[in-house]
Short mmCIF file of C-alpha atoms and ligand atoms in Angstrom, two decimals:
data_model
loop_
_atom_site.label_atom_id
_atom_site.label_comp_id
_atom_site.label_asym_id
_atom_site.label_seq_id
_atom_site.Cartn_x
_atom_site.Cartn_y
_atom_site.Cartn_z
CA UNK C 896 -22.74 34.18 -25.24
CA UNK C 897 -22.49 31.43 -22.22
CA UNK C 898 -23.65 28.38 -22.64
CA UNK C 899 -26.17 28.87 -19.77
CA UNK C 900 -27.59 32.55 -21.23
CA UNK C 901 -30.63 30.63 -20.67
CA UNK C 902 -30.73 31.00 -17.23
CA UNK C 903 -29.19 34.37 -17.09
CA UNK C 904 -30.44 37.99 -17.59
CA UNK C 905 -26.50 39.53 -17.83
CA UNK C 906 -23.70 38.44 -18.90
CA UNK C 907 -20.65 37.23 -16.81
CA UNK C 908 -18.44 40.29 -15.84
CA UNK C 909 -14.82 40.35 -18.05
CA UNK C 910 -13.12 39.63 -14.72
CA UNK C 911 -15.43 37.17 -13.40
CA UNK C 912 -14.86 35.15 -16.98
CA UNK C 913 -11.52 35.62 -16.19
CA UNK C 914 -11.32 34.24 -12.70
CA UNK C 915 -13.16 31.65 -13.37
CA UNK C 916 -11.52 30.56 -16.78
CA UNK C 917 -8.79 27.90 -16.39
CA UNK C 918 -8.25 27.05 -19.86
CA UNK C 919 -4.72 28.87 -19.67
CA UNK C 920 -3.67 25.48 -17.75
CA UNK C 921 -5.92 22.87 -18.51
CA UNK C 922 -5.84 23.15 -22.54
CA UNK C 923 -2.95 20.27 -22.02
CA UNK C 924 -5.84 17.72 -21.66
CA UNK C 925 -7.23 18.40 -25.33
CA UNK C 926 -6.14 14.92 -26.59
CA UNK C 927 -7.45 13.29 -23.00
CA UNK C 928 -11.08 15.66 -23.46
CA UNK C 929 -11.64 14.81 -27.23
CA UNK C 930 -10.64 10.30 -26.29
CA UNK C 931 -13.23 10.88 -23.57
CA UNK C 932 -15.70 12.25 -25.65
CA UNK C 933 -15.48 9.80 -28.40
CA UNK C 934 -15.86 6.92 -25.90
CA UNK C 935 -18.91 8.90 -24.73
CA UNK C 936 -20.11 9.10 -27.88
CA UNK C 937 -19.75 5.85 -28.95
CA UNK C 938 -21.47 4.50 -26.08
CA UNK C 939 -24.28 6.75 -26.45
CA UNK C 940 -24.49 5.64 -29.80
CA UNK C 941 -24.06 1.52 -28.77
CA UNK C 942 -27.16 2.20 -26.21
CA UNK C 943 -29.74 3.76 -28.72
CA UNK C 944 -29.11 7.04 -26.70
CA UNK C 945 -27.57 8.73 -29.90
CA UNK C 946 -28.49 8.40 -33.74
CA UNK C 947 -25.78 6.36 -36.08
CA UNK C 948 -25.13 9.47 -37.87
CA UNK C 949 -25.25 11.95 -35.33
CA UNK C 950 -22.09 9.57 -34.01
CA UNK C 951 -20.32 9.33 -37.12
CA UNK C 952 -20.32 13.36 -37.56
CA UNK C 953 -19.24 13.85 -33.83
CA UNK C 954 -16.38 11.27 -34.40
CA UNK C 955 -15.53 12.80 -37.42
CA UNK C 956 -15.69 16.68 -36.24
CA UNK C 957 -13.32 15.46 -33.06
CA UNK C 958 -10.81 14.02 -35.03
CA UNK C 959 -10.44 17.21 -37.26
CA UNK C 960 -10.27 19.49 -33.70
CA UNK C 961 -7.30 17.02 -32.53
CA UNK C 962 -5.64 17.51 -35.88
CA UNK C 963 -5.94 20.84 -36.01
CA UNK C 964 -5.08 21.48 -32.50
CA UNK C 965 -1.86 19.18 -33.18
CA UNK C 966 -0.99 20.97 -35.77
CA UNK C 967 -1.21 24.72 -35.02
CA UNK C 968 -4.21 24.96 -37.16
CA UNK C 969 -6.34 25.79 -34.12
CA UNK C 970 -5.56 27.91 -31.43
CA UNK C 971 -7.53 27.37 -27.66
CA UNK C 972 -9.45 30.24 -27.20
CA UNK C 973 -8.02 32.22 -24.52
CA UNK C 974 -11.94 33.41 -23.29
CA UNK C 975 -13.47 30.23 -23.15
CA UNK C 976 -14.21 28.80 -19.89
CA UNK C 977 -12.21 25.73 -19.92
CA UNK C 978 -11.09 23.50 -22.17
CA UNK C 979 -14.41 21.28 -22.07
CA UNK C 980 -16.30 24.55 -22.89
CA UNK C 981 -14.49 24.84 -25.88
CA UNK C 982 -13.82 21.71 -27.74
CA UNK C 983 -17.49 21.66 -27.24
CA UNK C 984 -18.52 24.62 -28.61
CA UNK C 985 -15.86 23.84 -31.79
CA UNK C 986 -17.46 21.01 -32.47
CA UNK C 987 -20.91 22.54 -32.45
CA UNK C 988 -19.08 25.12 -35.35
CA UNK C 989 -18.23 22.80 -37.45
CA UNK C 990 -20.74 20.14 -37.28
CA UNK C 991 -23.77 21.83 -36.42
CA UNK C 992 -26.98 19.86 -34.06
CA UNK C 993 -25.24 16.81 -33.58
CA UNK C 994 -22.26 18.65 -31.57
CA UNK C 995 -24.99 19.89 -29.20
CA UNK C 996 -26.07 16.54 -28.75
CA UNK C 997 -22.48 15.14 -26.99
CA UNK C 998 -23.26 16.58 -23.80
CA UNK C 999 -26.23 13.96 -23.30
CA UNK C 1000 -25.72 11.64 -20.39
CA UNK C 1001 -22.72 14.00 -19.21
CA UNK C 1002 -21.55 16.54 -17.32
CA UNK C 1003 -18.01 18.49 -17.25
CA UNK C 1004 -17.80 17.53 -13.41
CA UNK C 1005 -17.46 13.94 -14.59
CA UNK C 1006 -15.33 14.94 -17.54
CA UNK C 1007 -12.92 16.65 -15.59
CA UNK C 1008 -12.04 14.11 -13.66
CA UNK C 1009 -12.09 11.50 -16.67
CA UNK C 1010 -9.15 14.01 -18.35
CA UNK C 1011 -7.15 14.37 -15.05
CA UNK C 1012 -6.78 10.91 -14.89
CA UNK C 1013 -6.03 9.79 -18.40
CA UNK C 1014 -3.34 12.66 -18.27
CA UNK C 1015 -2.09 12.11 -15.48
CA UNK C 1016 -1.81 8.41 -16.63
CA UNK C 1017 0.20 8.64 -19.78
CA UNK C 1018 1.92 11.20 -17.50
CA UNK C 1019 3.10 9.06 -15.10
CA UNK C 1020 4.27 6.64 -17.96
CA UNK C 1021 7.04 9.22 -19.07
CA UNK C 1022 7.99 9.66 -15.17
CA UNK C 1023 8.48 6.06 -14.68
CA UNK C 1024 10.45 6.10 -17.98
CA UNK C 1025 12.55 8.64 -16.56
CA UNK C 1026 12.77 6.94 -13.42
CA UNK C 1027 14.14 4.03 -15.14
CA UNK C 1028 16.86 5.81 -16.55
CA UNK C 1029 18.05 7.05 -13.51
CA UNK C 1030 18.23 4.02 -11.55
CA UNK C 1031 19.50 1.60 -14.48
CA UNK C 1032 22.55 4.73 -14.63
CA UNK C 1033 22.85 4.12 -11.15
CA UNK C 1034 23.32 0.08 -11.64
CA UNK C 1035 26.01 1.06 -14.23
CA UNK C 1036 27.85 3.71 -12.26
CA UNK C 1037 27.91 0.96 -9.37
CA UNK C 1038 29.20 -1.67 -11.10
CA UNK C 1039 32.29 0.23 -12.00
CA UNK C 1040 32.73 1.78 -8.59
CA UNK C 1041 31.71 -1.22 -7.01
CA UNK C 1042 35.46 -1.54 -5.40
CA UNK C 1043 36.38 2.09 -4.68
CA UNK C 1044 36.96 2.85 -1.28
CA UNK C 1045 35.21 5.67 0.21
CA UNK C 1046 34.30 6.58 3.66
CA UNK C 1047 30.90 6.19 4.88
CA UNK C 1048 29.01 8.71 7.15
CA UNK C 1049 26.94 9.71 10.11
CA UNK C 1050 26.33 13.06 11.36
CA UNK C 1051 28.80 14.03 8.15
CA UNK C 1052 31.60 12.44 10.48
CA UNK C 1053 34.05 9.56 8.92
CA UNK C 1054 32.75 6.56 10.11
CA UNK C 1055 33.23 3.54 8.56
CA UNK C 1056 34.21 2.54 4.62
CA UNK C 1057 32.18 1.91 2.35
CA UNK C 1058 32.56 1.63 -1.40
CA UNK C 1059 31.62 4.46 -3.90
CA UNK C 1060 29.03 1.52 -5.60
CA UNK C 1061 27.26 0.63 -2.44
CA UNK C 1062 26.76 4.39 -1.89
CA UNK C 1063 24.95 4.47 -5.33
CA UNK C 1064 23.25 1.55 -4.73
CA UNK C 1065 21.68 3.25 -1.32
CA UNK C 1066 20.09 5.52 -4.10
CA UNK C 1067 18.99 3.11 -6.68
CA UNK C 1068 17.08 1.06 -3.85
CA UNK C 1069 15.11 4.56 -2.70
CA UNK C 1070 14.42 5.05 -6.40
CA UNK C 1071 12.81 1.60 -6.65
CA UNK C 1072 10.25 2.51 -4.21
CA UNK C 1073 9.51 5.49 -5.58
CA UNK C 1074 8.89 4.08 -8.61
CA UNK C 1075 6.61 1.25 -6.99
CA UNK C 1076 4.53 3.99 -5.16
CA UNK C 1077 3.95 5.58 -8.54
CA UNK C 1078 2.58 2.21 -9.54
CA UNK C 1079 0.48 1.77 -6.36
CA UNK C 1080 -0.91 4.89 -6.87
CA UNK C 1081 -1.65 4.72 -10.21
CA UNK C 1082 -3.20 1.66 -9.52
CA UNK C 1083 -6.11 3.28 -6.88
CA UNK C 1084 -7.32 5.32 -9.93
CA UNK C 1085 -8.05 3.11 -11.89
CA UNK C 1086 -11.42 3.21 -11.85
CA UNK C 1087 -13.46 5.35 -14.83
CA UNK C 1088 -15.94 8.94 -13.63
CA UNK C 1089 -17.58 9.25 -16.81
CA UNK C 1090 -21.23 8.02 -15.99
CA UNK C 1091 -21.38 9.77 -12.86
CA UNK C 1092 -22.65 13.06 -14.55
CA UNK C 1093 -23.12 16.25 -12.68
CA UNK C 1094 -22.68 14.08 -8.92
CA UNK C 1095 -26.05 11.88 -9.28
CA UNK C 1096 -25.63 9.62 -12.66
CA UNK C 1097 -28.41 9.92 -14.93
CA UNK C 1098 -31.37 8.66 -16.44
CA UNK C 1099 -30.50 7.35 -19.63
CA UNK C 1100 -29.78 4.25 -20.13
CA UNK C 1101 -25.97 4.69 -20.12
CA UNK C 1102 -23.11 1.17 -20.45
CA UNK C 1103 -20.68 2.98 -17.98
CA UNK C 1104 -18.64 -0.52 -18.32
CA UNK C 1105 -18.41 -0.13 -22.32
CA UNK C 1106 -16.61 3.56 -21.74
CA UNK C 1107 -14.66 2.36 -18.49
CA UNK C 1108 -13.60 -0.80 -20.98
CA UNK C 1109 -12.99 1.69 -23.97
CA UNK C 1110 -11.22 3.62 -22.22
CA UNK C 1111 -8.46 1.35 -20.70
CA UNK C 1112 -9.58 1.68 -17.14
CA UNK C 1113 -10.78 -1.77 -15.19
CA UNK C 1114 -14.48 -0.28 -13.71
CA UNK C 1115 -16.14 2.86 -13.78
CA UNK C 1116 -16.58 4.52 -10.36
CA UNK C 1117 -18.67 2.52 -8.06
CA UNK C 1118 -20.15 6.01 -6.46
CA UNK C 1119 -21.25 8.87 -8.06
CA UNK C 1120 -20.66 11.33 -6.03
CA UNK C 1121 -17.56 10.00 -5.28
CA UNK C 1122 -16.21 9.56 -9.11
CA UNK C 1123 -16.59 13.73 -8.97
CA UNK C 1124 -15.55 14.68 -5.80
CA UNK C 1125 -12.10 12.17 -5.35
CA UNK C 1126 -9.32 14.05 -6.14
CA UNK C 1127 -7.00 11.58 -3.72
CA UNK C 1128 -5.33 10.51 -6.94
CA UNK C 1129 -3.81 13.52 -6.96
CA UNK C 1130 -3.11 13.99 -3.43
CA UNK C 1131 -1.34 10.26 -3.65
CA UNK C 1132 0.89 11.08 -6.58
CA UNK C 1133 1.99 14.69 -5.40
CA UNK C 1134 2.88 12.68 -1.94
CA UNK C 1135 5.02 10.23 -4.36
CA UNK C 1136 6.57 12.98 -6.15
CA UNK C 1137 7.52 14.47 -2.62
CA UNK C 1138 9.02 11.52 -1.68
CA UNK C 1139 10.96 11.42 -4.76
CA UNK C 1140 11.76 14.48 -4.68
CA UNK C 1141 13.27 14.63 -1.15
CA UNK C 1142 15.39 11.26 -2.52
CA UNK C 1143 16.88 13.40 -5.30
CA UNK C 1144 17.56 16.44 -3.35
CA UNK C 1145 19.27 14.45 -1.00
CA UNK C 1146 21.82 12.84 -3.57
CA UNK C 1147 21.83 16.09 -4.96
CA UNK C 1148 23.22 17.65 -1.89
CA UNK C 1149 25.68 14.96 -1.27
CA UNK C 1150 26.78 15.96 -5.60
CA UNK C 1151 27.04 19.13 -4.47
CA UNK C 1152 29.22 18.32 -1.16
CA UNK C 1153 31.67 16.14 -3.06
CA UNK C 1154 32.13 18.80 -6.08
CA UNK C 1155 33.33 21.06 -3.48
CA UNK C 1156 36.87 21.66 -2.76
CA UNK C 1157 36.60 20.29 0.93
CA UNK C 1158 35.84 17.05 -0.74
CA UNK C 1159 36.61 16.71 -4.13
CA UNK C 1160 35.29 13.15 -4.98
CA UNK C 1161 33.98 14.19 -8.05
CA UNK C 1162 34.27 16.27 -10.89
CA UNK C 1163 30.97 17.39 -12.89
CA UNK C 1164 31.38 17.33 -16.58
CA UNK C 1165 31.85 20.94 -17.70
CA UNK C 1166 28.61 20.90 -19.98
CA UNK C 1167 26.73 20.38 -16.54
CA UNK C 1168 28.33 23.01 -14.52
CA UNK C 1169 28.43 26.77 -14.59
CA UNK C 1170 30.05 29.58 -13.92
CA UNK C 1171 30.49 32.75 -11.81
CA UNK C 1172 29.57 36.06 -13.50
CA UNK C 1173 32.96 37.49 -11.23
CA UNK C 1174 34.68 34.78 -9.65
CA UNK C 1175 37.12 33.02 -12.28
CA UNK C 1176 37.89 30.11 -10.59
CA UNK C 1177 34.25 28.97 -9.90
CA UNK C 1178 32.62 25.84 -11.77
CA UNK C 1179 29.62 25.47 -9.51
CA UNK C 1180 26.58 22.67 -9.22
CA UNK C 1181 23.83 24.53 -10.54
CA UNK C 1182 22.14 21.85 -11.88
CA UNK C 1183 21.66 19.79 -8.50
CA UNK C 1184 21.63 23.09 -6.20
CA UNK C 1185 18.01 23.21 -8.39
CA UNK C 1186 16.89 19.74 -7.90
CA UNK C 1187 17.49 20.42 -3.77
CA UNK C 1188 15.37 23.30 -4.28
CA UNK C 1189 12.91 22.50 -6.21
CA UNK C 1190 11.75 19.93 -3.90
CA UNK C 1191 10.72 22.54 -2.01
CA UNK C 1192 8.12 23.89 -4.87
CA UNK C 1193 6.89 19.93 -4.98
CA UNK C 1194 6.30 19.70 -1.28
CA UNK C 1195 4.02 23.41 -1.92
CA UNK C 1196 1.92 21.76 -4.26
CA UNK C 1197 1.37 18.73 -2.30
CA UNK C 1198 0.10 21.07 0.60
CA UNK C 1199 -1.91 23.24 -2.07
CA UNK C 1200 -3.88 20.43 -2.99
CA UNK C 1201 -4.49 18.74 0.81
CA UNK C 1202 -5.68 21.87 1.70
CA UNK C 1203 -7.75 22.67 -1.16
CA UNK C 1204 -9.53 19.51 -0.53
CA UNK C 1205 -10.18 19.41 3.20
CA UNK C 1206 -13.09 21.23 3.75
CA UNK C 1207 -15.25 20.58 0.78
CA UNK C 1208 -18.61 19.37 1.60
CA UNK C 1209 -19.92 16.28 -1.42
CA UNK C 1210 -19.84 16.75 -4.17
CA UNK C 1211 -17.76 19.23 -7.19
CA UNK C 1212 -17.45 22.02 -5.87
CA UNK C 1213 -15.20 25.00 -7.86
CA UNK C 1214 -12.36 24.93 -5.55
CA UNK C 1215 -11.24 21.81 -7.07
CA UNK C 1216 -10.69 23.75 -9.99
CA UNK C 1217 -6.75 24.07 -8.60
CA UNK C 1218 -5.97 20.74 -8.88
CA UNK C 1219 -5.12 21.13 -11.88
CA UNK C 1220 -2.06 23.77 -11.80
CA UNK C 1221 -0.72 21.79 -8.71
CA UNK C 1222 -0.45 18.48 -9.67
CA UNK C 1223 0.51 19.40 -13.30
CA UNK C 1224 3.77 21.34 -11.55
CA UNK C 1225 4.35 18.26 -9.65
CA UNK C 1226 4.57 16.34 -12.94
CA UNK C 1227 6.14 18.96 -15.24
CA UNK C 1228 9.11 19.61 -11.91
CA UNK C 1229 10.00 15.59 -11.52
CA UNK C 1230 10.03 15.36 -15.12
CA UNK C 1231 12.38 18.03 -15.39
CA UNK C 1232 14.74 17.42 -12.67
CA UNK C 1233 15.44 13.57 -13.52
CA UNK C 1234 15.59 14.18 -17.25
CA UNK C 1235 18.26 16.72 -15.89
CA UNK C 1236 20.00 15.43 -13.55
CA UNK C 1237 20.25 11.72 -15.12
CA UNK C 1238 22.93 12.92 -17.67
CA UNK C 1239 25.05 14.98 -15.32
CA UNK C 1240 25.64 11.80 -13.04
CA UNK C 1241 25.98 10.12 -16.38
CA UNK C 1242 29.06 12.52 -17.39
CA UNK C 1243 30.22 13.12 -14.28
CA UNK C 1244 34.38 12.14 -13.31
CA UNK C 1245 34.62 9.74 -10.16
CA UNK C 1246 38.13 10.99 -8.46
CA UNK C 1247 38.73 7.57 -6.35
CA UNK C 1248 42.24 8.38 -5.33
CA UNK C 1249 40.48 11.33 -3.44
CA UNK C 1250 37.58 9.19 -2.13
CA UNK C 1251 40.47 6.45 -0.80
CA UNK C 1252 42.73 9.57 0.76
CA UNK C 1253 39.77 10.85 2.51
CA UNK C 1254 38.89 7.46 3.57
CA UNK C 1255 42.50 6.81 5.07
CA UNK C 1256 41.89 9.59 7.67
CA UNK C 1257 39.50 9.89 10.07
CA UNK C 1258 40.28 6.65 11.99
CA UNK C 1259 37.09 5.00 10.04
CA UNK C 1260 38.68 1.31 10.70
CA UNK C 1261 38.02 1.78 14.88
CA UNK C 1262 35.95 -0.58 14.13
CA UNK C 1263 37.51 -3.14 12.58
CA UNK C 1264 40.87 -2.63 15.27
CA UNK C 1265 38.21 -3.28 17.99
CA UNK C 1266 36.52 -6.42 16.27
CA UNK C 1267 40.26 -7.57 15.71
CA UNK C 1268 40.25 -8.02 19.40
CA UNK C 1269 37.10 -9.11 19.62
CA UNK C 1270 38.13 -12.14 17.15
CA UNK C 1271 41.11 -12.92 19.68
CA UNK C 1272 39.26 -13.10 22.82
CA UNK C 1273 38.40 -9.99 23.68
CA UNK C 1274 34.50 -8.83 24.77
CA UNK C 1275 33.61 -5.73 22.16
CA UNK C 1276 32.64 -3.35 24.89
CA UNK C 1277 36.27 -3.76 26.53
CA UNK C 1278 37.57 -3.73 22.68
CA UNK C 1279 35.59 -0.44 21.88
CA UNK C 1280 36.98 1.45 24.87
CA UNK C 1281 40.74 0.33 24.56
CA UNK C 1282 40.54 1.59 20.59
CA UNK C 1283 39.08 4.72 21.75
CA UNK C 1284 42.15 5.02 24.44
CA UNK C 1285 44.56 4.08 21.08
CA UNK C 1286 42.68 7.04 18.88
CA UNK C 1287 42.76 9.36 21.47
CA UNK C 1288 46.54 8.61 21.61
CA UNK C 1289 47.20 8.77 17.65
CA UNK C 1290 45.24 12.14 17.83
CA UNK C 1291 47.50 13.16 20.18
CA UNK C 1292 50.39 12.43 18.09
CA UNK C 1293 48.98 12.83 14.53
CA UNK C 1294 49.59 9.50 13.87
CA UNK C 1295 46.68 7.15 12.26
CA UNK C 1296 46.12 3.05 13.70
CA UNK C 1297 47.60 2.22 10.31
CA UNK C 1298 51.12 4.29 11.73
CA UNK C 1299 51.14 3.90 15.45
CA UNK C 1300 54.08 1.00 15.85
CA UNK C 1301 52.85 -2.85 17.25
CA UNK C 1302 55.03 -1.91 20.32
CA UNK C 1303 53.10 1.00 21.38
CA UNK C 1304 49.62 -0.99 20.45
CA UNK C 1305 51.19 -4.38 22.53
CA UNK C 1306 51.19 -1.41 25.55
CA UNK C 1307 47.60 -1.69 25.29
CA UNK C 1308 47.10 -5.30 24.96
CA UNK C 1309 49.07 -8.64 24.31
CA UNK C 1310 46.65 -9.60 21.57
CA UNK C 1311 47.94 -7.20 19.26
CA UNK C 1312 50.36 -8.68 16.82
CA UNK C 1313 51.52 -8.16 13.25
CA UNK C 1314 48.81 -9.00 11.57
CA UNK C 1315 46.77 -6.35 12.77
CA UNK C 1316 47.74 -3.90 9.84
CA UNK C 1317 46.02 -6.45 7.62
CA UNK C 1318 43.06 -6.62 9.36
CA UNK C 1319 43.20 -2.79 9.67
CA UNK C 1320 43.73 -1.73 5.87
CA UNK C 1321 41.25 -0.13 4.37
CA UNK C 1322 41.10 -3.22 1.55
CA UNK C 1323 40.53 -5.47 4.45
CA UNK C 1324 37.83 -3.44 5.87
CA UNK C 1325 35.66 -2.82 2.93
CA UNK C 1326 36.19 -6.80 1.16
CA UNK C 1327 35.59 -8.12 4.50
CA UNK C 1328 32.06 -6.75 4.78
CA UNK C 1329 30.53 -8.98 3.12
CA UNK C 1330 27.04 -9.62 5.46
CA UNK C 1331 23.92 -9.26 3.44
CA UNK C 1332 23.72 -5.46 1.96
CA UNK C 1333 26.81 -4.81 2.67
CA UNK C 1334 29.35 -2.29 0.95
CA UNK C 1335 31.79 -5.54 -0.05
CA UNK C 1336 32.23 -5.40 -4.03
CA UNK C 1337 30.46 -8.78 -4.01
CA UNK C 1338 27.39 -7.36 -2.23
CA UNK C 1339 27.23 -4.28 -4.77
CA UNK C 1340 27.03 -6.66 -7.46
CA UNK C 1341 24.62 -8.88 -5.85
CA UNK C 1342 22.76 -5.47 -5.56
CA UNK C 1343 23.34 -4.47 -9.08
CA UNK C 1344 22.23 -8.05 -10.32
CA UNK C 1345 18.86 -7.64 -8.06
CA UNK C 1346 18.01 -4.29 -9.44
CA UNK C 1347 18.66 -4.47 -12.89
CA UNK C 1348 16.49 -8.18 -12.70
CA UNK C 1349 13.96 -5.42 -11.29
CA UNK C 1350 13.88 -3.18 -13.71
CA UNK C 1351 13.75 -5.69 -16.78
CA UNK C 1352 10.74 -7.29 -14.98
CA UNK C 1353 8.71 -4.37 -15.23
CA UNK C 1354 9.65 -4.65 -19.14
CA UNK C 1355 9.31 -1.44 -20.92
N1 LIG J 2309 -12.83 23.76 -15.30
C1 LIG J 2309 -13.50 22.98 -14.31
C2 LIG J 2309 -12.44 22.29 -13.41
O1 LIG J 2309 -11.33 22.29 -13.78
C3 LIG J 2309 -14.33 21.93 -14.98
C4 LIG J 2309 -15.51 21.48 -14.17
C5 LIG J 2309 -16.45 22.61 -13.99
N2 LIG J 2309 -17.70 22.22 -13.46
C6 LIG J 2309 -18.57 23.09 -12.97
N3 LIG J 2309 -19.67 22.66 -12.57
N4 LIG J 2309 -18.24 24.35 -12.85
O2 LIG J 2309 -12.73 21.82 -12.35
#
């Protein structure tokens, strides 16, 4: 029987009560639904609203369903409504009248989005945790590689070096903001529904400050009918979680360039590879080819929800209902992915001598042979296009700057002299770049040093 038979002269068709149910998804709340209710209940009890001992046997007959449910004792009843519905209607079983009376001064519109919040809060905790991990294994990864040569891209082309650390670095810097938008956003709900009832508040004489204190949140919801109907929580976090995601894809993609043979920079550790069903030789990526797609699956629910929201008139209105399955993928698919993908970078094999080799070809010191001239006299624009004439040449005859002999550069210009292959050598070209956020070891470790001050400030 509904709890709204009242009203009704039939009962809810099985496959309406099924369409309509959600508590196949949003039973995860139970420990968030049963601290709301106690705050409720405490503050109904604080304002006269509720009897002493109708309190005490609600507090009491919540505790037991959280234990139970904990346990295994309990199991959510697959036809209740939701999982309001039927913590509620437990409690009524077991402690009789005073269960009934909970609901005073309430209404699951304003519950709902009480739970999402405080789950999605302690949610977000374990994220940042995670996201902690991944950047302070970043720092770490840096600081040893913060000297190995590598060449540095654009438009996948060798361009200039770079080291191996700074490259990280790149990565721990995008994480940092990702981790701050978390905060942001986590910040702008922080602000407490309960009190706001069905959409209009309520008569009774209700301390929404007590539960909004109790609670752990610093005001209740200054609007009514916006505490109900603001779901932009969500909407902000699956947006950060996009963002995040599209960070972690990209690394992944550049983990799964350099496991291949083309570049062979690194080597994943065996545990985080897998194999081919047919081909012998294969030791594939799996693990990030999943975090590049699953990105995907985050962006989806980040579209589910804006769309779900943008044409619903003030104030609950069912629709909203899908939150829930969205934003709780979001969650559940950035939790997964860095708790993954943290310990294969962790026990992955750096192969530098491959990273220097690959940065010896491809003429990624052009640069520094044209700013060689520049330091002698030379205007960079003349520089550029004389280096360009000398790389055309060592194309030409598969040489590289480092080979082609001083006579043949001296052709070009009289300001070439010895020390050019100095000022040319890879070593040169990476120490010298030094300018602030640079690739130069020193600047990784000023990097390093910066971050890891960052992530003890926000303690643990
Ligand atoms: N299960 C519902 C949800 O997730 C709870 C709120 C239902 N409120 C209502 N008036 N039907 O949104």
């Amino acid at each position: 029987m509904k709890l709204w038979a009242g009203r009704f002269s039939k009962e809810a068709d099985e496959r309406v009560n099924d369409f309509n149910s959600s508590i196949r998804f949003d039973s995860r709340m139970f420990r968030e639904d049963i601290q709301g209710s106690l705050a409720h209940a405490a503050m109904l009890a604080g304002q006269g609203i509720l009897s002493q001992e109708d309190e005490a046997a609600i507090a009491q007959g919540l505790e037991g369903i959280l234990q139970d449910l904990e346990s295994g004792k309990l199991a959510f009843d697959p036809d209740a409504e939701d999982i309001h519905m039927f913590i509620e209607a437990q409690l009524t079983s077991r402690i009789g009248q005073a269960g009934k009376r909970l609901h005073t001064a309430r209404s699951r519109n304003d519950q709902v989005a009480l739970d999402l919040r405080l789950y999605l809060r302690r949610e977000l905790g374990e994220v940042e945790a995670l996201l902690k991990g991944l950047i302070s294994e970043l720092c770490g990864q840096a600081a040893k590689y913060a000297d190995t040569v590598m060449p540095g891209y654009t438009h996948l082309q060798r361009a200039q070096p770079i080291t191996f650390g700074h490259h990280l670095m790149a990565y721990a810097w995008m994480f940092r903001r990702d981790l701050l938008r978390l905060r942001d956003a986590a910040g702008r709900m922080d602000s407490m529904p309960l009190g706001a009832g069905a959409l209009a508040g309520t008569t009774y004489p209700i301390d929404r400050w007590q539960t909004a204190k109790a609670l752990g949140f610093s005001e209740p919801c200054p609007n009514s009918l916006d505490g109900v109907s603001d779901r932009d929580y969500c909407i902000e976090l699956a947006s950060a979680f996009s963002i995040l995601m599209m960070h972690l894809s990209r690394l992944a993609e550049e983990v799964v360039a350099w496991c291949s043979w083309e570049f062979k920079f690194i080597e994943l550790d065996d545990a985080f590879a897998t194999g081919s069903s047919i081909m012998p030789q294969k030791k594939n990526p799996d693990v990030a080819e999943l975090v590049r797609g699953k990105a995907g699956r985050v962006y989806g629910d980040l579209m589910a929800l804006l769309t779900m929201m943008k044409g619903l008139p003030l104030a609950y209105n069912k629709d909203m209902q899908e939150d829930k399955e969205a934003i709780f993928d979001g969650v559940d698919t950035v939790k997964l992915c860095l708790s993954t993908f943290t310990p294969m970078l962790a026990t992955m094999t750096v192969l530098k001598d491959n990273m220097r080799a690959a940065a010896a070809k491809g003429f990624i010191n052009a640069t520094d042979c044209a700013d060689y001239l520049v330091k002698k006299g030379m205007p960079f624009r003349d520089a550029y296009k004389l280096t360009g004439g000398l790389v055309a040449q060592c194309v030409r005859e598969g040489r590289t700057l480092e080979t082609l002999p001083l006579a043949e550069y001296q052709k070009a210009s009289p300001l070439f002299q010895e020390d050019l292959y100095t000022a040319i050598s890879l070593d040169t070209c990476v120490q010298g770049r030094t300018s602030y956020g640079g690739p130069a070891p020193a600047s990784v470790l000023r990097q390093v040093g910066q971050m890891r001050a960052f992530l003890q400030e926000l303690g643990d």
